[in-house]
mmCIF file of C-alpha atoms in Angstrom:
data_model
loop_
_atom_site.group_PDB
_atom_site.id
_atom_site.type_symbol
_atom_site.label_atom_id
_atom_site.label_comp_id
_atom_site.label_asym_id
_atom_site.label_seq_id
_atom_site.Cartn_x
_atom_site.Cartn_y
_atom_site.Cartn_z
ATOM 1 C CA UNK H 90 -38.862 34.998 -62.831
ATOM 2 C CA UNK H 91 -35.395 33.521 -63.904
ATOM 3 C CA UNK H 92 -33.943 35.842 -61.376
ATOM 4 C CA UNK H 93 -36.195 34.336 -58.528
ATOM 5 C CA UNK H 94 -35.486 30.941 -60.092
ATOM 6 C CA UNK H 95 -31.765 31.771 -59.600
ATOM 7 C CA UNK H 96 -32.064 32.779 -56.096
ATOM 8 C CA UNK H 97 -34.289 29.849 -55.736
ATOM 9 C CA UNK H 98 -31.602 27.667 -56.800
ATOM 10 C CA UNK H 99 -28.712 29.735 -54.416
ATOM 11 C CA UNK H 100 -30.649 29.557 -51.731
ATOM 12 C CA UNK H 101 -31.138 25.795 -52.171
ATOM 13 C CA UNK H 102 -27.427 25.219 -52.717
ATOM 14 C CA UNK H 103 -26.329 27.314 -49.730
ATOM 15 C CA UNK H 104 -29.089 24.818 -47.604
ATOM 16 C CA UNK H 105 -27.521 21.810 -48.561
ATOM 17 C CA UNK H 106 -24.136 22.833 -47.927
ATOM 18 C CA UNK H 107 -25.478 23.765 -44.203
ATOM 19 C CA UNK H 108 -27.422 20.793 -43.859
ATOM 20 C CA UNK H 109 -23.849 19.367 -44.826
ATOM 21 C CA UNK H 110 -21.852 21.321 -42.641
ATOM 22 C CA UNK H 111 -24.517 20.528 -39.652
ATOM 23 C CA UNK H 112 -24.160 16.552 -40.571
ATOM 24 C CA UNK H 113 -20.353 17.401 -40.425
ATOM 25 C CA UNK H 114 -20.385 18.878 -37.029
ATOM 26 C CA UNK H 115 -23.250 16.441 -35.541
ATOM 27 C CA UNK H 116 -20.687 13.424 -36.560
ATOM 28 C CA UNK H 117 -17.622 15.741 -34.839
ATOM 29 C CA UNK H 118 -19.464 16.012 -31.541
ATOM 30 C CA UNK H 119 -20.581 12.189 -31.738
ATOM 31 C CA UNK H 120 -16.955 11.440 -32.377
ATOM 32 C CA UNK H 121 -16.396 13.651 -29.431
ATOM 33 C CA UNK H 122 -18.405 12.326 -27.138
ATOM 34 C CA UNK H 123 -17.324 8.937 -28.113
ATOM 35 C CA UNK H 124 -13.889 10.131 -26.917
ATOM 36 C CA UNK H 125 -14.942 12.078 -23.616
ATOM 37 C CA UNK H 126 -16.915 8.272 -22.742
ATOM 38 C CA UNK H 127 -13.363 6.133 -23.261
ATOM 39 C CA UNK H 128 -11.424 8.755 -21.774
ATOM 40 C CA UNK H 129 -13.577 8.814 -18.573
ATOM 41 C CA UNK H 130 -13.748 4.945 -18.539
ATOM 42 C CA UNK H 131 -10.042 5.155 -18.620
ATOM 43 C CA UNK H 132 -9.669 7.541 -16.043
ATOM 44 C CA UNK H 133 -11.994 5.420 -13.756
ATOM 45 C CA UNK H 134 -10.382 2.224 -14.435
ATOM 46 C CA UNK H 135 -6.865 3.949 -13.455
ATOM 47 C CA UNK H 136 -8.272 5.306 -10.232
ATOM 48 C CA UNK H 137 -9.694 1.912 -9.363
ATOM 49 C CA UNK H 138 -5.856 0.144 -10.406
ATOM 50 C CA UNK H 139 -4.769 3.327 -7.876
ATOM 51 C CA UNK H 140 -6.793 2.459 -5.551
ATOM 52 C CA UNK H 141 -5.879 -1.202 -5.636
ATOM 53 C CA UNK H 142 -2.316 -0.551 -5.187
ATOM 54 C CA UNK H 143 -2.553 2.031 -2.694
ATOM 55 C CA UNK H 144 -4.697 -0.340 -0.432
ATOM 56 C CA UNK H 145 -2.275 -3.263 -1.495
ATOM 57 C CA UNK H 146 0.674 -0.990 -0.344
ATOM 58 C CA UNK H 147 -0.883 0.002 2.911
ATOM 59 C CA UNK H 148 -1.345 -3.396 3.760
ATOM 60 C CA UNK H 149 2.237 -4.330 3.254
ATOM 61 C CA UNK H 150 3.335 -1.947 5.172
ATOM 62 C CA UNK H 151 0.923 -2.612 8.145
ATOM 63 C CA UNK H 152 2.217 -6.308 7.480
ATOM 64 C CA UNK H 153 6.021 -5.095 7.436
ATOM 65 C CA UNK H 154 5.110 -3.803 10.647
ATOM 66 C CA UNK H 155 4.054 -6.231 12.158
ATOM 67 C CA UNK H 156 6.752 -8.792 11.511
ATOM 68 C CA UNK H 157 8.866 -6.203 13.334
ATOM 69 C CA UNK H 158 6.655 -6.266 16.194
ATOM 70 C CA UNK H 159 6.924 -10.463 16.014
ATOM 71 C CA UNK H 160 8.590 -10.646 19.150
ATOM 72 C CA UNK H 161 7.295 -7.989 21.180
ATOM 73 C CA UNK H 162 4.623 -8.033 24.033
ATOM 74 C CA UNK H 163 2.626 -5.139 24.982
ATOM 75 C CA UNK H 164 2.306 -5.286 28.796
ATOM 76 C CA UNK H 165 -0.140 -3.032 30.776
ATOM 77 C CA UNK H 166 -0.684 -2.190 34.389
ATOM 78 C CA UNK H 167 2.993 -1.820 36.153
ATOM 79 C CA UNK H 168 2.362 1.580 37.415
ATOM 80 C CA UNK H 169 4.682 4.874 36.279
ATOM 81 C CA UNK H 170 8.559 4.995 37.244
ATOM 82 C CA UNK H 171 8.133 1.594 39.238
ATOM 83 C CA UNK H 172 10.809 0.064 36.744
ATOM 84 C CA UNK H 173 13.666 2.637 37.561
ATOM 85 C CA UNK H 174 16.072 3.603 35.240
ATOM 86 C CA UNK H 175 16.227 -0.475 33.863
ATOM 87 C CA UNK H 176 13.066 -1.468 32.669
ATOM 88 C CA UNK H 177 15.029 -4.730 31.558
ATOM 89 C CA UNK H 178 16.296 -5.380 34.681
ATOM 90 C CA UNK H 179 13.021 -4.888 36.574
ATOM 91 C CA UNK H 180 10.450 -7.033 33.920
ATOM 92 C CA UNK H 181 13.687 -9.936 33.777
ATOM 93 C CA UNK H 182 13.064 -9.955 37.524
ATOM 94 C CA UNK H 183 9.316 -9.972 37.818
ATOM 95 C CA UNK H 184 7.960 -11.618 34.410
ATOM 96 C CA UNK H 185 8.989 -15.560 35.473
ATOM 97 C CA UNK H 186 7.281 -15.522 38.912
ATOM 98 C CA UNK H 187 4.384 -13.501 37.841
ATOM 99 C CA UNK H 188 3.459 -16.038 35.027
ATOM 100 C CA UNK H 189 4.583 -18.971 36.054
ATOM 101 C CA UNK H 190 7.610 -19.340 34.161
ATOM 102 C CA UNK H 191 10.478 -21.807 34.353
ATOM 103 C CA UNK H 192 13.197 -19.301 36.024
ATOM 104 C CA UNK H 193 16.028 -21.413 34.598
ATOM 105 C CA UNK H 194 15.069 -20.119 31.125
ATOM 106 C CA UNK H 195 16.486 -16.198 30.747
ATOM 107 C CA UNK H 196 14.266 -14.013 29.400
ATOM 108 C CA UNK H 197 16.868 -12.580 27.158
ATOM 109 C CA UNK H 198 14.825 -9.183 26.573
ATOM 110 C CA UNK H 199 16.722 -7.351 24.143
ATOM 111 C CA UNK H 200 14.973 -3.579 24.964
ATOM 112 C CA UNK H 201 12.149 -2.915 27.175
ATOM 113 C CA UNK H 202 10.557 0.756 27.250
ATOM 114 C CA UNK H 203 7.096 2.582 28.250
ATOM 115 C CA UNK H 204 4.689 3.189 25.207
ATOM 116 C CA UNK H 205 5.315 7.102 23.427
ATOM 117 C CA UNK H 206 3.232 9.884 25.519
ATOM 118 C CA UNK H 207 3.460 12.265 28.286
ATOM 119 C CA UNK H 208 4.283 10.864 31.515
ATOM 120 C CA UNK H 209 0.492 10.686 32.665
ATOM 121 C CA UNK H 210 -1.208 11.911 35.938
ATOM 122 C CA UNK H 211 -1.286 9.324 38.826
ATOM 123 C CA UNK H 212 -4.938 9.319 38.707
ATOM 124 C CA UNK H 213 -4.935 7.587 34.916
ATOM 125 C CA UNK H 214 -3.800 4.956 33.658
ATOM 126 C CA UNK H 215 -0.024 4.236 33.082
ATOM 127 C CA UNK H 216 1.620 3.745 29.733
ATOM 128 C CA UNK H 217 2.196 0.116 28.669
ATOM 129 C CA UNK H 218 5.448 -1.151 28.593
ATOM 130 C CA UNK H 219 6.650 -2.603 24.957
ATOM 131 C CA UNK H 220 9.323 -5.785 25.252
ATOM 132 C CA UNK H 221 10.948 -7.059 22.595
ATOM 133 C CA UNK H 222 12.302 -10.091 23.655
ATOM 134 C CA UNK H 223 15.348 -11.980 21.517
ATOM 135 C CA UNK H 224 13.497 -15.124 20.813
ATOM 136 C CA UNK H 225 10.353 -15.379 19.340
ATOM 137 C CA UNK H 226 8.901 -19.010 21.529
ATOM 138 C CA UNK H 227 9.701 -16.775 24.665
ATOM 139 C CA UNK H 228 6.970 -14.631 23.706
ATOM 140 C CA UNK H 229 4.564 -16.984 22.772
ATOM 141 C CA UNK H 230 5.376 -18.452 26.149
ATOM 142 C CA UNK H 231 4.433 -15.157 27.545
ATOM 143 C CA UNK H 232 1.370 -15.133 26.194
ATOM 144 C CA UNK H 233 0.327 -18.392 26.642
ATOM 145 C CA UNK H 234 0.731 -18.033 30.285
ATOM 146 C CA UNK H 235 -1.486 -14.859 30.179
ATOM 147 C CA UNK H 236 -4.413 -16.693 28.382
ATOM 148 C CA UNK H 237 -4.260 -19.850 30.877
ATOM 149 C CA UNK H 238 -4.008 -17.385 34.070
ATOM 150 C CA UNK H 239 -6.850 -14.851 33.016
ATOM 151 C CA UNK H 240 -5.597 -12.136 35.245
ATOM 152 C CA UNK H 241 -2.152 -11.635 36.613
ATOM 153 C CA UNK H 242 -2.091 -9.476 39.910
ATOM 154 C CA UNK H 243 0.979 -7.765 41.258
ATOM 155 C CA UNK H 244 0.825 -5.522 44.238
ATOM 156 C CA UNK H 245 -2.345 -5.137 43.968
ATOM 157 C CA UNK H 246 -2.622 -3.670 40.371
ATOM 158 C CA UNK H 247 -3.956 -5.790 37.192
ATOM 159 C CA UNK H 248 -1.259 -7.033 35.212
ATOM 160 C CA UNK H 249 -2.221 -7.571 31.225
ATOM 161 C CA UNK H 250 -0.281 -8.884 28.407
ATOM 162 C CA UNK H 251 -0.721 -8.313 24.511
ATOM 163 C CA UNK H 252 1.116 -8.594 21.223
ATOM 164 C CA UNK H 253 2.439 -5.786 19.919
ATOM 165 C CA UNK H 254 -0.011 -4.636 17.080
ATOM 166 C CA UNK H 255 -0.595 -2.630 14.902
ATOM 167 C CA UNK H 256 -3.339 -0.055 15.255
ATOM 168 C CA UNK H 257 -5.025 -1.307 11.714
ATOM 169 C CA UNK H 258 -4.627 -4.842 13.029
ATOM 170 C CA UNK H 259 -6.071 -4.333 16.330
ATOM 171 C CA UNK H 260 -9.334 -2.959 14.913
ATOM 172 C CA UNK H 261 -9.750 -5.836 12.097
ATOM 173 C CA UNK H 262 -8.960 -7.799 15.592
ATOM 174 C CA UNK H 263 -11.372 -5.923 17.448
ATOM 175 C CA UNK H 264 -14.438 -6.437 14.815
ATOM 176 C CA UNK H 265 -14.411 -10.285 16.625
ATOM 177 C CA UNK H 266 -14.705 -9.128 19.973
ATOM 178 C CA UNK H 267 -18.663 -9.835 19.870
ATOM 179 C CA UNK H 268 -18.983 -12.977 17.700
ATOM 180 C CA UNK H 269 -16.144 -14.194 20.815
ATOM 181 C CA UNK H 270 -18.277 -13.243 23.740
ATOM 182 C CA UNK H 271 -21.110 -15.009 21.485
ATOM 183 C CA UNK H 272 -18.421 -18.209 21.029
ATOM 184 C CA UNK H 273 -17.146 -17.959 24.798
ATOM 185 C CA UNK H 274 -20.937 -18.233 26.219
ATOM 186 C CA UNK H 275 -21.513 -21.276 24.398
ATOM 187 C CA UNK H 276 -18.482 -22.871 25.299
ATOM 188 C CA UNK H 277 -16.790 -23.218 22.247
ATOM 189 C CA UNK H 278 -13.262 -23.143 21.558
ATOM 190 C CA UNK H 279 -11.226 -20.667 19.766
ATOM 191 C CA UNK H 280 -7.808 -18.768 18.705
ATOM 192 C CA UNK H 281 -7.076 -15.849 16.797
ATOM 193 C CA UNK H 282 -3.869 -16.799 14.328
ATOM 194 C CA UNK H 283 -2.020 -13.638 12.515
ATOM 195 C CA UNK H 284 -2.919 -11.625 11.053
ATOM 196 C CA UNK H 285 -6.755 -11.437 11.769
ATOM 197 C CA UNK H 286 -8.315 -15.018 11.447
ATOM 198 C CA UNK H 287 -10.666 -16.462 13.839
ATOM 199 C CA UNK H 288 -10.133 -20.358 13.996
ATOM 200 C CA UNK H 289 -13.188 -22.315 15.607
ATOM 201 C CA UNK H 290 -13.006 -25.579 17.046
ATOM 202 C CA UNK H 291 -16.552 -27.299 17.356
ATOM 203 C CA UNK H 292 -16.991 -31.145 17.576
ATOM 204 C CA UNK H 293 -13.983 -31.927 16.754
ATOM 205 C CA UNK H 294 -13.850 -29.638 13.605
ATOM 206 C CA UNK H 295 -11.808 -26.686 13.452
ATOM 207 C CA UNK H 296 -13.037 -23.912 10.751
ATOM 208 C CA UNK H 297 -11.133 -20.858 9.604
ATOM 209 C CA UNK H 298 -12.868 -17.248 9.646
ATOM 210 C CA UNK H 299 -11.549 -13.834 8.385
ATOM 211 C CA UNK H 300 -14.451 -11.847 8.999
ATOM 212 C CA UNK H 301 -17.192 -11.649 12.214
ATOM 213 C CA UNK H 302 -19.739 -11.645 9.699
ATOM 214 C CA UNK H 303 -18.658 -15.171 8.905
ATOM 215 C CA UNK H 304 -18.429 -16.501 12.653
ATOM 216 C CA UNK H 305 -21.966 -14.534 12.624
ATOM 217 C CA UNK H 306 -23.342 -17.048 10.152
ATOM 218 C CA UNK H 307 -21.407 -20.352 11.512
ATOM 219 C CA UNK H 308 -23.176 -19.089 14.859
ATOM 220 C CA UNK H 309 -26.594 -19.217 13.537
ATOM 221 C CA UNK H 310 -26.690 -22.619 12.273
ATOM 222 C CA UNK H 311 -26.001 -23.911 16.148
ATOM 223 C CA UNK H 312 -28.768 -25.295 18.203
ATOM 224 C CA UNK H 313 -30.046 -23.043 20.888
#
């Protein structure tokens, strides 16, 4: 009996020093998992800071961009090898009369060249020229003449003119392109200001936008 008492009293020893060890390791692997959970919350928050700063960089680089693009117009239409060898020389002679501008005012272009790409077919469409002029209110007065005129026309071909984008910007640009039709039909004013913000003029009241969804909303609350 004392020996079964003994091994009784082993046995019941070598249990609580399991039952300790398991308590031991059950607070290890909650201590553990404790550790795994901050780690990954750190590892998401530092993915989400990456992410931030990656987009942030992006975007001032597609900004960077497009101040060096301030003073250039994007002009489609001319057809292929119509300029010569001095695209200058041939836009410097055609731009004033073509828009309507004062011909005692130089253009000053400072370069002038087709858009990168293979010299296309004649059957498509030709490669726009890019101008960057030297002075930033002769582009604007570019422009301006474009939007008042609606279509320019030379020998017979459609003559357009654009600022020099940005791919990014032109779709955030693009996403508008709706809610304007919507705006234009109704006869309300507007003007897209840099980089992508739709200003609205109704009544006398001019409202800022930076999204369609926005000019969506400011459409819905007008009578029919």
């Amino acid at each position: 009996i004392k020996k079964i008492f003994h091994v009784l009293h082993k046995l019941s020893n070598d249990f609580e020093g399991f039952k300790n060890d398991l308590q031991s390791l059950h607070t290890s692997v909650n201590n553990l998992g404790s550790k795994i959970k901050a780690a990954e919350a750190r590892i998401s928050q530092i993915e989400d800071e990456n992410s931030l700063q990656d987009s942030q960089a992006i975007s001032r680089i597609d900004d960077l961009e497009n101040r060096s693009h301030r003073n250039n117009v994007r002009i489609l239409g001319f057809p292929e090898g119509i300029e010569g060898n001095n695209p200058c020389a041939f836009l410097s002679k055609i731009l004033p009369d073509l828009q309507g501008l004062d011909s005692a005012e130089p253009l000053e272009i400072e370069r002038a060249h087709r858009s990168l790409g293979q010299h296309p077919p004649p059957d498509k469409r030709p490669r726009a020229f890019i101008v960057k002029l030297l002075r930033y209110p002769t582009r604007e007065k570019i422009l301006k003449a474009a939007r008042e005129k609606g279509r320019s026309t030379w020998q017979g071909n459609n003559i357009s003119f654009y600022p020099d984008l940005s791919r990014d910007l032109q779709q955030r640009r693009q996403r508008f392109t709706e809610v304007r039709h919507q705006l234009l039909d109704r006869g309300i004013r507007y003007g897209m200001f840099y980089p992508a913000t739709l200003r609205v003029t109704f009544n006398g009241v001019a409202s800022a936008y930076t999204s369609p969804e926005e000019v969506a909303a400011f459409i819905k609350t007008l009578p029919p």
